[in-house]
Amino acid sequence: VSTRAGIVVTGTEVLTGRVADRNGPWLAEQLRLVGVDIAEVIVVGDRPADLLAALTHLADRPVDLIITSGGLGPTADDLTARVVGDFHQRPSALDPELERRIAAIVERLQRGRGWRLDPEATAAGVRKQALVPAGATVLEPVGTAPGLVVPPPDDVRRPDGSAGPPVVVLPGPPRELQNMWPAAVAAPPVAAVIEQARELRQNTLRLWGTMESDLAAMMREQGAALDDLEITTCLREGELEIVTRYGPDRQADYDRFAAAVADRFPDTLFSADGATIDEIVAGLLRAQSLTIATAESCTAGLLAGRLTELAGSSDYVLGGLVVYSNQAKHDLAGVPTELIERVGAVSEEVAVALADGARDRLGADIGVGITGIAGPGGGSAEKPVGLVHFCVSDGTHRRPARWVIPGGRSEVRGRAVLLALQLVRRLLQERR
Amino acid sequence: VSTRAGIVVTGTEVLTGRVADRNGPWLAEQLRLVGVDIAEVIVVGDRPADLLAALTHLADRPVDLIITSGGLGPTADDLTARVVGDFHQRPSALDPELERRIAAIVERLQRGRGWRLDPEATAAGVRKQALVPAGATVLEPVGTAPGLVVPPPDDVRRPDGSAGPPVVVLPGPPRELQNMWPAAVAAPPVAAVIEQARELRQNTLRLWGTMESDLAAMMREQGAALDDLEITTCLREGELEIVTRYGPDRQADYDRFAAAVADRFPDTLFSADGATIDEIVAGLLRAQSLTIATAESCTAGLLAGRLTELAGSSDYVLGGLVVYSNQAKHDLAGVPTELIERVGAVSEEVAVALADGARDRLGADIGVGITGIAGPGGGSAEKPVGLVHFCVSDGTHRRPARWVIPGGRSEVRGRAVLLALQLVRRLLQERR
């Protein structure tokens, strides 16, 4: 049986969908690294009854560890610490030393930022943040809010004989939560849970051009050989991603599975070690000491933005041209106006001219051209919304490609960027 | 007391943080539009015991409506329909008419995509998807999976005398879920819940340059006048967003609050009607019949990509220059090499030259230049990581600006794009 944790994310902004939760996914990955599985992620608003019900529910599942994020601010509606303390029957009391440390942080912040805050309200906020449930471990503030590790009640046993899960109380801002995590893991009640967890390995395979149904058929053939592997597959942004989790004693099973995938889908398996397409393209450019430049119409800079996401990308990205108007296609990338008039801006010929123009104008080894109809307007029977022409060129080889991408404007643009990266990868691998 | 719904999102990819949940936020907003509040969003993996526990927990909260997403596929590990049926004590049985309709869809899909699937496995999958809990309403498939509305048990009363919440069972793919939603809302058990919900209005104010603490102080002064408004504030990407929800009888309270915010923060309130900065910039460019072009170094095309997110942006976006290397700054944007050598690529002078270069090379009315140090490398004591110089120019007015943006590489680049949009807005509003 695996060691499982439950996560409670508090915050009306997250609950109502206005802000995407970044803490749940981050915590899930950190927990996996120490062998702890996630049972549930629960998002609740800033209502104490809802938070208490979520804690009760998770403790009943049962889970071995509960982690909360958010609700540690200085104002009265930030109630996580008190609710968690009450939940584990640990009354909160002021920690005067902690109060002094928080006050010093707040004062430094105010001075640094030139804030003038009401001293009485500030002191009340500091006092509230320095309330600590009896027996809890304080995690030193990264911002102004301290975190907590609240152990289960000392003298209450659950029906299964256990004491119940400790609760780790972390602040909502991702930077604060992440920086506080090492201290949380080191706190004795949490360390004790993690010690019992067995190592959980995770490997990722990525395929491009294989359908989920073909993979499913291949996995059915493998049958019982996969019984001890936890395999999840998902199609995202056109890539088929296979994530497998397993205990160390199942490494041989996994190795056989990974070899079987490589054997069946040799042309579409592009990442066997978890590397992303971005990392693979960057590695190929570096290994071949090549530079790259773009000329983008419908994606309008998103490919250049993506190529420069990785630190150090200035080693191989020179720049690009965003040629949204036809005039810009001519003026910046040198696409002949006559060509655009004859075959249209969304055409293989213009994609090729853009790739060459990008190489030429930036003095790059590799040029990428993209031109398409992102929609919702501008489509026709012959050239529908979603039609995108690509070309990747190294001067010698020109690789044009054409896709009709389904979905709305943002899907078409986002998928086009991914397809361009795959086309760059293919050309670079052919050159080797 | 408000009408409340609980959402259960199923899927190991979402639970482990590999895929962001898009259904919870979308459903939350749809429910708000019909006056239903969200109590909780629970994410569980593909384990029937976890799903059942989540349903039980929500029904006990209690909530008036439960919505599930995911787990309706043809394979055996997609178990949502059966678990929900069991939960409401409604045994599932094959609906032969539905089976025929699904089979027809699958056959059409296979023909269209040229798939060759094992007929027996396909038939088993179709049969599984055509199992319907007794008394449930079938929501016709948008993909291949039908949705369900499963009413509470007929003859079981809960301690509070109610029958318990109906469960709406929707597929996981966002497009399928969204297209099925109107049918779900129209199903009698759901319509009955919504009928009892009171209208909930929502308005959004956006400020740029006001601190959360100043807003909090202003709200404290308002005191009891805000008691019947549900106000949540959040700082995101440097904008302070105030979302207020209220019943129609509190419209006057809201109007007074909105007027008070406008009165106190006249210079920083940039959106009083929910419009985003993107929409405001687009509207200003259209209203003044102006075109825009960019020259980006550290953001490397992300601003151009952002400006073209809105449909119809080709009316005012001409294009841009991605000038990642210093050579490109010179060759594409005409920044003098001597200037770069003298003051450095990250400087006010180069930002101004980039803005002018963008205007000039693209023939645009407005030019935007961005140059900065996205990190993690490249910083110095004088020019730290996060330093970004901007300039917005209309040829007559040149508005340089400088920020040191905290956070990692992606935060610096993302925030720089937002800051540039705000600077464009300010210049355009000054011109009016």
XYZ file of C-alpha atoms in Angstrom, chain A residues 11-14 18-20 22 46 113 115 172-176, chain B residues 204-216 219 231-243 265 268 270 403 405-406 411 415 418-419 422:
54
model
C -8.614 30.709 -1.976
C -11.710 32.083 -3.636
C -9.696 33.212 -6.690
C -8.602 29.636 -7.333
C -9.847 33.266 -11.899
C -6.368 32.144 -10.923
C -4.878 28.773 -11.866
C 0.209 26.367 -9.195
C -12.006 31.265 2.279
C 8.980 49.920 -0.056
C 4.721 52.031 2.783
C -0.262 30.587 -0.842
C 2.303 32.559 -2.889
C 4.184 29.890 -4.876
C 7.611 31.372 -4.203
C 7.011 31.373 -0.439
C -14.442 43.364 -12.073
C -12.308 46.458 -11.488
C -8.637 46.520 -12.478
C -5.980 48.847 -11.119
C -2.368 49.250 -12.073
C -0.016 50.903 -9.616
C -2.109 50.675 -6.450
C -0.902 48.455 -3.642
C -3.132 45.813 -2.109
C -2.595 47.346 1.339
C -3.885 50.753 0.203
C -6.969 49.142 -1.248
C -7.465 47.183 1.982
C -12.133 49.109 2.112
C -15.348 41.193 -2.639
C -12.159 39.335 -3.474
C -8.995 41.136 -4.446
C -5.951 39.632 -6.013
C -2.701 40.838 -7.433
C -1.876 39.130 -10.658
C 0.837 39.951 -13.106
C 1.156 43.325 -11.426
C -2.509 44.226 -11.815
C -4.720 44.558 -8.771
C -8.006 42.878 -9.622
C -11.177 43.420 -7.577
C -13.993 40.987 -8.256
C -7.668 55.730 -7.270
C -4.599 53.662 -11.419
C -7.752 51.404 -15.808
C 11.692 48.148 -14.010
C 11.140 42.592 -12.127
C 11.451 39.973 -9.379
C 8.226 35.686 -14.576
C 5.679 40.562 -16.504
C 2.260 43.127 -19.269
C 4.222 46.239 -18.367
C 0.327 49.205 -19.742
